[in-house]
PDB file of C-alpha atoms in Angstrom:
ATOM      1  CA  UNK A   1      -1.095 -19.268   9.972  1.00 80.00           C
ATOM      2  CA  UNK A   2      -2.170 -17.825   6.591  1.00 87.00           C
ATOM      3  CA  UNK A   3       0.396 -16.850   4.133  1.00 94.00           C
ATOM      4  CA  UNK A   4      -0.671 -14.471   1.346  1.00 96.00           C
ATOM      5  CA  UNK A   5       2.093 -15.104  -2.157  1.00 97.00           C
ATOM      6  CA  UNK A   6       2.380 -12.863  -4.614  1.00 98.00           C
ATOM      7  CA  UNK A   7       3.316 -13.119  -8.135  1.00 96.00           C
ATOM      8  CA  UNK A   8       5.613 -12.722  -9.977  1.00 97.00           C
ATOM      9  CA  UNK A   9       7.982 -10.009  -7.470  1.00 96.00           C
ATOM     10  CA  UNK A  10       8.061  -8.271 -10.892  1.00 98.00           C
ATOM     11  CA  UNK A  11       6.519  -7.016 -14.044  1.00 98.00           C
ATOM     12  CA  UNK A  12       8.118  -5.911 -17.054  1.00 98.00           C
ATOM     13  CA  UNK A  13       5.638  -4.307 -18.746  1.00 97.00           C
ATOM     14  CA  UNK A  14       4.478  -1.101 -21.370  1.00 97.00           C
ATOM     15  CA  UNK A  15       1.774   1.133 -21.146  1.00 97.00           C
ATOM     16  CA  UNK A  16      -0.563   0.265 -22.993  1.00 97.00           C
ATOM     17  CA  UNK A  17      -0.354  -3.973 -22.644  1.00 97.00           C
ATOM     18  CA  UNK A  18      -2.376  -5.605 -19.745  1.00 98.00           C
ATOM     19  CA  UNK A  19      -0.748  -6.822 -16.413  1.00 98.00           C
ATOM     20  CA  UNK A  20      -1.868  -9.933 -14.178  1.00 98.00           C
ATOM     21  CA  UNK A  21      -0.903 -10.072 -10.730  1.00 98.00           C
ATOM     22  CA  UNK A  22      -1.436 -12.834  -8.422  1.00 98.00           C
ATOM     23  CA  UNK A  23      -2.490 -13.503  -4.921  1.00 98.00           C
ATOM     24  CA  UNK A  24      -2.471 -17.200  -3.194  1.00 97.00           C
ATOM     25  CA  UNK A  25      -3.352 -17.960  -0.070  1.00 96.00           C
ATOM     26  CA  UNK A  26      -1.999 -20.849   2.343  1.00 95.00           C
ATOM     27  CA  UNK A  27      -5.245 -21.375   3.501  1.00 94.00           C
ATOM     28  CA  UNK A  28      -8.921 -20.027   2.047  1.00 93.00           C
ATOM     29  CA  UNK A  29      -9.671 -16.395   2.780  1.00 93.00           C
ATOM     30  CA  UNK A  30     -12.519 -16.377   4.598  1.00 85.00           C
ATOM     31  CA  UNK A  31     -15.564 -14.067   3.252  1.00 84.00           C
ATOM     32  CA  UNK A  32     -13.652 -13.209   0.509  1.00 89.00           C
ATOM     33  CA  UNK A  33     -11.893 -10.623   2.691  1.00 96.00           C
ATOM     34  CA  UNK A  34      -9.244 -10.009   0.431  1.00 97.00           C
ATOM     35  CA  UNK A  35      -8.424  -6.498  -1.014  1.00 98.00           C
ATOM     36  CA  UNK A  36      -5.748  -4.834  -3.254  1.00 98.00           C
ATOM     37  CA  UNK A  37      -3.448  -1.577  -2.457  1.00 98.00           C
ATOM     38  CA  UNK A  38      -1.322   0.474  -5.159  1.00 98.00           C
ATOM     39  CA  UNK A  39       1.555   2.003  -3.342  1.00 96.00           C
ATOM     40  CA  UNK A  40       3.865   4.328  -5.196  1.00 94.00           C
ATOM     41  CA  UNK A  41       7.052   5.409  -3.466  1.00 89.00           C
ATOM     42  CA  UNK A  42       6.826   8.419  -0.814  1.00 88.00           C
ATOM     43  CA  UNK A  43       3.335   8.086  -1.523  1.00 91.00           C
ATOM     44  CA  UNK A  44       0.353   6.826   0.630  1.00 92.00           C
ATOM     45  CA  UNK A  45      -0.937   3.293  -0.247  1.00 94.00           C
ATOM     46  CA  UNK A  46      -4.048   3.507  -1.938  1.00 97.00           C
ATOM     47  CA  UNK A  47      -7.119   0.782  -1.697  1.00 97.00           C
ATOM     48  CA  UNK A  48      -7.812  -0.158  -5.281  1.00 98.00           C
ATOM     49  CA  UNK A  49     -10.341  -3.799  -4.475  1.00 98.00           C
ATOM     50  CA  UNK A  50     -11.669  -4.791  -1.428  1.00 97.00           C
ATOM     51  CA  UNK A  51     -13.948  -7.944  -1.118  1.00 96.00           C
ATOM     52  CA  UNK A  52     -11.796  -9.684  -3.637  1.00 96.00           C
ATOM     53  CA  UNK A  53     -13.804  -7.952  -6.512  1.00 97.00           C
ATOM     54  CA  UNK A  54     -15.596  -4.744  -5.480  1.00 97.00           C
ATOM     55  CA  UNK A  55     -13.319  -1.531  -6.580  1.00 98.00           C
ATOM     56  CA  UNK A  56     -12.945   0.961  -4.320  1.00 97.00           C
ATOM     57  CA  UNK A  57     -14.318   4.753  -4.642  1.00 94.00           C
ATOM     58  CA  UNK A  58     -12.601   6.678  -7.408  1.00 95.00           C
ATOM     59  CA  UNK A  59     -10.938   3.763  -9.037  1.00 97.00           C
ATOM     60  CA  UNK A  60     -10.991   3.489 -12.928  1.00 97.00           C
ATOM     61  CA  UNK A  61     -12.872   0.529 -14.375  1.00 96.00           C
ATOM     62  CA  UNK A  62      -9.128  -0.390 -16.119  1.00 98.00           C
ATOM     63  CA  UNK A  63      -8.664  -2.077 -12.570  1.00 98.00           C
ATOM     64  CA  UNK A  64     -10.454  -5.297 -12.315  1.00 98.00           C
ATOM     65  CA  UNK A  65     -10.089  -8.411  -9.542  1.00 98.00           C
ATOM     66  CA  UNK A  66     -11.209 -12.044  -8.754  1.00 97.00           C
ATOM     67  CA  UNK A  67     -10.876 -14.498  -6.970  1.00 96.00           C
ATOM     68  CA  UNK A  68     -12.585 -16.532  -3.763  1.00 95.00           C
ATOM     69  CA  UNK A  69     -10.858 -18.975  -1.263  1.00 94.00           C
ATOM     70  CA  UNK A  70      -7.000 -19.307  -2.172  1.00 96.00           C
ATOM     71  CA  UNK A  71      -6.358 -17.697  -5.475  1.00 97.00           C
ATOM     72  CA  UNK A  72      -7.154 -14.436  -6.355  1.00 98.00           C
ATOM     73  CA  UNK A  73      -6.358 -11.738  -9.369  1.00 98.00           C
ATOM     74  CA  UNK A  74      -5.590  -8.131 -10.118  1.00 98.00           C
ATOM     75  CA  UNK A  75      -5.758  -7.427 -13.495  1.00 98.00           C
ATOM     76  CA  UNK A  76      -4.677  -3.724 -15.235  1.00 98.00           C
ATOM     77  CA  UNK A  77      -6.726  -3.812 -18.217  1.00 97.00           C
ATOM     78  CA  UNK A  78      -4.308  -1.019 -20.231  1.00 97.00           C
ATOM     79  CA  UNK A  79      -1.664  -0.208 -18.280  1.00 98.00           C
ATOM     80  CA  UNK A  80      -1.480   3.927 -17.850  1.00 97.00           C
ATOM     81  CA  UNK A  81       2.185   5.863 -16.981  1.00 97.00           C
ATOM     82  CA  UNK A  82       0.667   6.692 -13.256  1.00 97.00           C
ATOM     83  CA  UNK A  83       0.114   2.755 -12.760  1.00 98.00           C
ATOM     84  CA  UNK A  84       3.224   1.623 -12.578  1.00 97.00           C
ATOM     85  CA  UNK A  85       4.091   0.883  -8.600  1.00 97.00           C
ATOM     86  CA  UNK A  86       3.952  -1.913  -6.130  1.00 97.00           C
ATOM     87  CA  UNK A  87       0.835  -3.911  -5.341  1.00 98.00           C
ATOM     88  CA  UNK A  88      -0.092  -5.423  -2.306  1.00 98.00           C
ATOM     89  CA  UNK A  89      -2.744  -8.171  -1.427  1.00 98.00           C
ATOM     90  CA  UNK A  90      -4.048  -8.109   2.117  1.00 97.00           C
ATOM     91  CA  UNK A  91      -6.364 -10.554   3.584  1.00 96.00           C
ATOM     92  CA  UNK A  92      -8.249  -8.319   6.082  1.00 95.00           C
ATOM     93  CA  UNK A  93     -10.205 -11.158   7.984  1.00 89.00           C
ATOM     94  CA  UNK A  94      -7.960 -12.550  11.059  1.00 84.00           C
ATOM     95  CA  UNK A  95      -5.382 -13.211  10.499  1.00 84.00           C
ATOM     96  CA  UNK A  96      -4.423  -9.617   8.981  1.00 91.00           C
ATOM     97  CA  UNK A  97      -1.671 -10.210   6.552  1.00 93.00           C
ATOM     98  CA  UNK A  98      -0.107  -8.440   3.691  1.00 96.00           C
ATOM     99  CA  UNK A  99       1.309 -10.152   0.627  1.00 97.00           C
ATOM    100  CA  UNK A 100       5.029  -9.766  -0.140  1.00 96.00           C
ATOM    101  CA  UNK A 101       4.019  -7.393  -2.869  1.00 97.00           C
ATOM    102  CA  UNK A 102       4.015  -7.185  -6.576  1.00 98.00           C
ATOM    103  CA  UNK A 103       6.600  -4.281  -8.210  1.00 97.00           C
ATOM    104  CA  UNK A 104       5.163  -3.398 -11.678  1.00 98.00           C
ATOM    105  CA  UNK A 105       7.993  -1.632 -13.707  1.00 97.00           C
ATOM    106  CA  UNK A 106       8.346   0.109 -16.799  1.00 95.00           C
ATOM    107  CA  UNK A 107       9.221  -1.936 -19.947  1.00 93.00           C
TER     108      UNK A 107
ATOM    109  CA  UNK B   1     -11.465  15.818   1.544  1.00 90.00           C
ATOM    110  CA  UNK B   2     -10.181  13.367   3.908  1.00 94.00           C
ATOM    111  CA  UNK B   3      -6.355  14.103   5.181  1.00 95.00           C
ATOM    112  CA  UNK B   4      -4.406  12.339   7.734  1.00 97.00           C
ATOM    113  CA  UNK B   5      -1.042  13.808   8.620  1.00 97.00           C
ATOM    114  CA  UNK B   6       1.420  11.508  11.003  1.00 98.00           C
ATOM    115  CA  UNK B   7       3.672  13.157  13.113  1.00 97.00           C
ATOM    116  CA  UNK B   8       6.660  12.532  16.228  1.00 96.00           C
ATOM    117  CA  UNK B   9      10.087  12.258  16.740  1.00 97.00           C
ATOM    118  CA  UNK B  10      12.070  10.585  13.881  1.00 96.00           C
ATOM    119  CA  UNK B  11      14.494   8.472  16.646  1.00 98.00           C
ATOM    120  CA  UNK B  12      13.729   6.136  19.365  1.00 98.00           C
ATOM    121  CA  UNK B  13      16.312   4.359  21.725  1.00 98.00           C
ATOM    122  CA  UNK B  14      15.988   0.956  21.947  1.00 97.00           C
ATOM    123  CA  UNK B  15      13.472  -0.513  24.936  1.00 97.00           C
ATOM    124  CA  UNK B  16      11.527   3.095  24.787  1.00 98.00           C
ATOM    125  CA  UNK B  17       8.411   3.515  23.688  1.00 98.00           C
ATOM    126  CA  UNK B  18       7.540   4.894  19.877  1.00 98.00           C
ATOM    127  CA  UNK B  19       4.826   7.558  20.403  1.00 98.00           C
ATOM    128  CA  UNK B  20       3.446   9.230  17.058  1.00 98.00           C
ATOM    129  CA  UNK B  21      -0.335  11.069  16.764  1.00 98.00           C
ATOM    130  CA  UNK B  22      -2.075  11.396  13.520  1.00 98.00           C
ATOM    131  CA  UNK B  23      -4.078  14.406  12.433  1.00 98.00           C
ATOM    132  CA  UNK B  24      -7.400  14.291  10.996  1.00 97.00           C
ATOM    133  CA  UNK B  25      -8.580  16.965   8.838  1.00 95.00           C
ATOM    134  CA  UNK B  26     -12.143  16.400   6.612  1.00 93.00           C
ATOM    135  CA  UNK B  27     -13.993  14.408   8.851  1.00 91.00           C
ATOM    136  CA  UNK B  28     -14.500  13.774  12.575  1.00 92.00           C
ATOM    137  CA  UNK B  29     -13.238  11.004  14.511  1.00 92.00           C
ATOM    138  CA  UNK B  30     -16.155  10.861  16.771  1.00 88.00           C
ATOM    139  CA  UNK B  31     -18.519  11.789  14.380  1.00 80.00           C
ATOM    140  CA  UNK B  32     -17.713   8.688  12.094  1.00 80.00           C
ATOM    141  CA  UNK B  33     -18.362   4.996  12.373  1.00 90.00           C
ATOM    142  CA  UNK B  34     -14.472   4.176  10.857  1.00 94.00           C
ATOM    143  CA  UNK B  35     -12.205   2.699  12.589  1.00 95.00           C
ATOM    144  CA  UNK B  36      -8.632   4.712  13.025  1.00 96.00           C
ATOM    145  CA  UNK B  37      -5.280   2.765  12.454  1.00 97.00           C
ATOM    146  CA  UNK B  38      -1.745   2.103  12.475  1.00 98.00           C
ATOM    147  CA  UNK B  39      -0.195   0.067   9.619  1.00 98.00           C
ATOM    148  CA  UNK B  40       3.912  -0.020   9.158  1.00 97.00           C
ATOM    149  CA  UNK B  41       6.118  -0.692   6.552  1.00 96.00           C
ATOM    150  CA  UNK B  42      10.371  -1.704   7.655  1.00 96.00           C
ATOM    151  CA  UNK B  43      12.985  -0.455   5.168  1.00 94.00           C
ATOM    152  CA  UNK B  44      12.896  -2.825   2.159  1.00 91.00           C
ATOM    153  CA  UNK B  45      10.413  -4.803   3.698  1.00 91.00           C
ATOM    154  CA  UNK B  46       6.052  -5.428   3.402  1.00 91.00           C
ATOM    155  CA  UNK B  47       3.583  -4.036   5.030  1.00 94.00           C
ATOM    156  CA  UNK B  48       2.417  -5.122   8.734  1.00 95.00           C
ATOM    157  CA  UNK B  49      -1.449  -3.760  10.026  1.00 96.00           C
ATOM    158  CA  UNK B  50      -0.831  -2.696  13.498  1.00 97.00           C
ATOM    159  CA  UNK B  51      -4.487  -2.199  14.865  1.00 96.00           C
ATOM    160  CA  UNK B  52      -7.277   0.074  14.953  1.00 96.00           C
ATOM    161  CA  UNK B  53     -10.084   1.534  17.334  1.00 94.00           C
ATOM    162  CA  UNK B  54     -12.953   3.103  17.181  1.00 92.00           C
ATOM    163  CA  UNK B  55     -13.312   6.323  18.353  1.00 86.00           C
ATOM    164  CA  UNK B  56     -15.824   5.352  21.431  1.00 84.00           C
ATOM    165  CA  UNK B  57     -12.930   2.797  22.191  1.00 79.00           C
ATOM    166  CA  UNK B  58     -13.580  -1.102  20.538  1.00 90.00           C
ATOM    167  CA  UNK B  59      -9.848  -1.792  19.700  1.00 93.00           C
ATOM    168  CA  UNK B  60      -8.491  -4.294  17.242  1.00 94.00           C
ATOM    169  CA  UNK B  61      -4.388  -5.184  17.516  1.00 95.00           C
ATOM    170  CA  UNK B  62      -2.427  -7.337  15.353  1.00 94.00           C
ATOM    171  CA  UNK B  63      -1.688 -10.426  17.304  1.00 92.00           C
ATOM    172  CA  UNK B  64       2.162 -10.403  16.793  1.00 92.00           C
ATOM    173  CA  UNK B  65       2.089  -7.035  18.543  1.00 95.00           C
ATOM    174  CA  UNK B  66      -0.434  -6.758  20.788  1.00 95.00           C
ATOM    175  CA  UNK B  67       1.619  -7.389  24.168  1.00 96.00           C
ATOM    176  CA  UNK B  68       3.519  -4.175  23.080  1.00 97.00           C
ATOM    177  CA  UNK B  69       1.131  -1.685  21.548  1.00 98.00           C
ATOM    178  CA  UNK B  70      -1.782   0.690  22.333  1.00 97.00           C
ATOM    179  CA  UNK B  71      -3.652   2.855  20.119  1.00 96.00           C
ATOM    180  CA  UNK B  72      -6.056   5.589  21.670  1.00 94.00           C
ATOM    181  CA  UNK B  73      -7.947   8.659  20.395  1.00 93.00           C
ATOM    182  CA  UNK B  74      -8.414  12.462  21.319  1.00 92.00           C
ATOM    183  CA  UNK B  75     -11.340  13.712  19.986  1.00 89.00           C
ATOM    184  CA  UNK B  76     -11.203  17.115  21.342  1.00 92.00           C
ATOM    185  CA  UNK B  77      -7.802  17.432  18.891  1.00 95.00           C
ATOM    186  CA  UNK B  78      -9.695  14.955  16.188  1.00 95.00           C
ATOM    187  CA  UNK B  79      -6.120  13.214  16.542  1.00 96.00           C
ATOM    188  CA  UNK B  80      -5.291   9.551  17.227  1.00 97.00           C
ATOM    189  CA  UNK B  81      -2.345   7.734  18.861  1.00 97.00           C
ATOM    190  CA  UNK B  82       0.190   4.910  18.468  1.00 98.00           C
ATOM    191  CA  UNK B  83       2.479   3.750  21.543  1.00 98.00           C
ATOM    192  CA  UNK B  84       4.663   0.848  20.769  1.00 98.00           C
ATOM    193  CA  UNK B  85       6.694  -0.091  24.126  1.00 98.00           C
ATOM    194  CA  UNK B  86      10.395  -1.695  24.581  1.00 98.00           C
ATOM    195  CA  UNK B  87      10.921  -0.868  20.971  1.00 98.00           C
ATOM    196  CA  UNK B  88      14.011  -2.334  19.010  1.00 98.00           C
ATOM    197  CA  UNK B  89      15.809  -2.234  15.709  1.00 97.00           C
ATOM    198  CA  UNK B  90      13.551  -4.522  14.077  1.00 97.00           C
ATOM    199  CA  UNK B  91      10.483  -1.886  14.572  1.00 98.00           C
ATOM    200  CA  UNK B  92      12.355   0.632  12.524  1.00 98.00           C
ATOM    201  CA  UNK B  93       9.673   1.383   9.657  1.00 98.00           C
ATOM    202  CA  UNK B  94       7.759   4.009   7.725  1.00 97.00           C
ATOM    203  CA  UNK B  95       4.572   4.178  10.070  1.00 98.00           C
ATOM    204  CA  UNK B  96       1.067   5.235   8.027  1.00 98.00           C
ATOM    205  CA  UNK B  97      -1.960   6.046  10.130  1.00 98.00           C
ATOM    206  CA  UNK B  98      -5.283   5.557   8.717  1.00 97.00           C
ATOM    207  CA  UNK B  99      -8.987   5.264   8.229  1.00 96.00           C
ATOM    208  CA  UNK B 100     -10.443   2.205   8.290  1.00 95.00           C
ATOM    209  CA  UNK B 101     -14.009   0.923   6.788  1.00 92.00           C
ATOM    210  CA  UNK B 102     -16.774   0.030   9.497  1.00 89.00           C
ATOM    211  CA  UNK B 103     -16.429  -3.363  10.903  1.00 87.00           C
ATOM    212  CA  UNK B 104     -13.302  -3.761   8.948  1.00 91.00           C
ATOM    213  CA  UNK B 105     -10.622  -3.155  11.118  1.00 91.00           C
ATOM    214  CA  UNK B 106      -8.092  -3.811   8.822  1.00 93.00           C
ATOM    215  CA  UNK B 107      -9.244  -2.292   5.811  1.00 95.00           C
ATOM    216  CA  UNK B 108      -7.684   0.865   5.399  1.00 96.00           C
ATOM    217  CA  UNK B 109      -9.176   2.827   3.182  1.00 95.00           C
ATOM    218  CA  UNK B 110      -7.239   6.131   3.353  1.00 95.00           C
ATOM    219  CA  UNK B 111      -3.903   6.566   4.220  1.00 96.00           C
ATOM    220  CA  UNK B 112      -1.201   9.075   5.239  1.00 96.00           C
ATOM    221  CA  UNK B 113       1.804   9.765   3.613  1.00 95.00           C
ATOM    222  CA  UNK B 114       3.728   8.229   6.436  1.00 96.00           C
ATOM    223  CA  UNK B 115       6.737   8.810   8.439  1.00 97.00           C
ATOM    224  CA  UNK B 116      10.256   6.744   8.818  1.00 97.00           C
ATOM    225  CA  UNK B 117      10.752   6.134  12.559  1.00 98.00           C
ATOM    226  CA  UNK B 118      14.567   5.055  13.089  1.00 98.00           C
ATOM    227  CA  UNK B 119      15.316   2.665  16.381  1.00 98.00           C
ATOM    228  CA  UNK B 120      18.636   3.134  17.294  1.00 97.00           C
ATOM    229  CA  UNK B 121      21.238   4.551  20.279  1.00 95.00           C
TER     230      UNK B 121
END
């Protein structure tokens, strides 16, 4: 069964600087099927990246991803106040798995 | 704009069944080639994608629940459904309904705000 790590749990980080969040798979995500959430608390989730790269509708061009088969990438280009909040990976090809999450917190 | 709403009781006994129904408002369920879904969250926890349908009835269930759950749609209310039988402790979460992209059942593309179902006597 496919495993989806994230890294690091946390992110210290300021607005303004750039944040790198990783994905890795156990085993390769097929199709690239792999897509990115922001989730803020009491707050729905929100789909940032789906097909490992492709950002979602409404989602500023500071938000950028990569990735194919086991490793993929969320990077925050310049981090804005409203960014700061958890983000999931999700492989959403069978088997449909979350990450554990990635909590990015103010500096 | 698109709007989903969850909504049911708060508090299940353990080995009932969880019933919630989420409310569509800015599009139509039966008018729409997305798929409708159920994705949870436990307390302190990740997320875990439930399952979806579409509305003429093609369903897609996570396989770690799938003995235990059933989603279904009204379209006369534009609402959708989750039943989760012989519930326990461990499927205490915030549940989020949602819309998910065409033959992507998993990919939910809008979400609700969610509600906290509690298991417990």
């Amino acid at each position: 069964e496919n495993v989806l790590t994230q890294s690091p749990g946390t992110l210290s980080l300021s607005p303004g600087e750039r944040a790198t969040l990783s994905c890795r798979a156990s085993q390769s995500v097929s199709s690239n099927y792999l897509a990115w959430y922001q989730h803020k608390p009491g707050q729905a989730p929100r789909l940032l990246i789906y097909g490992a790269s492709a950002r979602a509708t409404g989602i500023p061009d500071r938000f950028s991803a990569s990735g194919s088969g086991t490793d993929f990438t969320l990077t925050i280009s310049r981090l804005e106040p409203e960014d700061f909040a958890v983000y999931y990976c999700q492989q959403y090809g069978s088997p449909y798995i979350f990450g554990g999450g990635t909590k990015v917190e103010i500096k | 704009q698109l709007q989903l709403q969850e909504s049911g009781p708060g508090l299940v006994k353990p080995s009932e069944t969880l019933s919630l129904t989420c409310t569509v408002s800015g599009d139509s369920i039966s008018g729409s080639s997305y798929l409708w879904g159920w994705i949870r969250q436990p307390p302190g926890k990740g997320l875990e994608w439930i399952g979806s349908m579409y509305y003429n009835g093609g369903t897609y269930y996570n396989p770690s629940l799938k003995s235990r759950v059933s989603i279904s749609v009204e379209t006369s209310k534009n609402q959708f459904s989750l039943n989760l039988r012989s519930v326990t402790a461990s499927d205490t979460a915030v549940y989020y309904c949602a819309r998910a992209r065409p033959r992507a059942a998993a990919l939910s593309e809008s979400w609700g705000q969610g509600t906290l179902v509690t298991v417990s006597s």
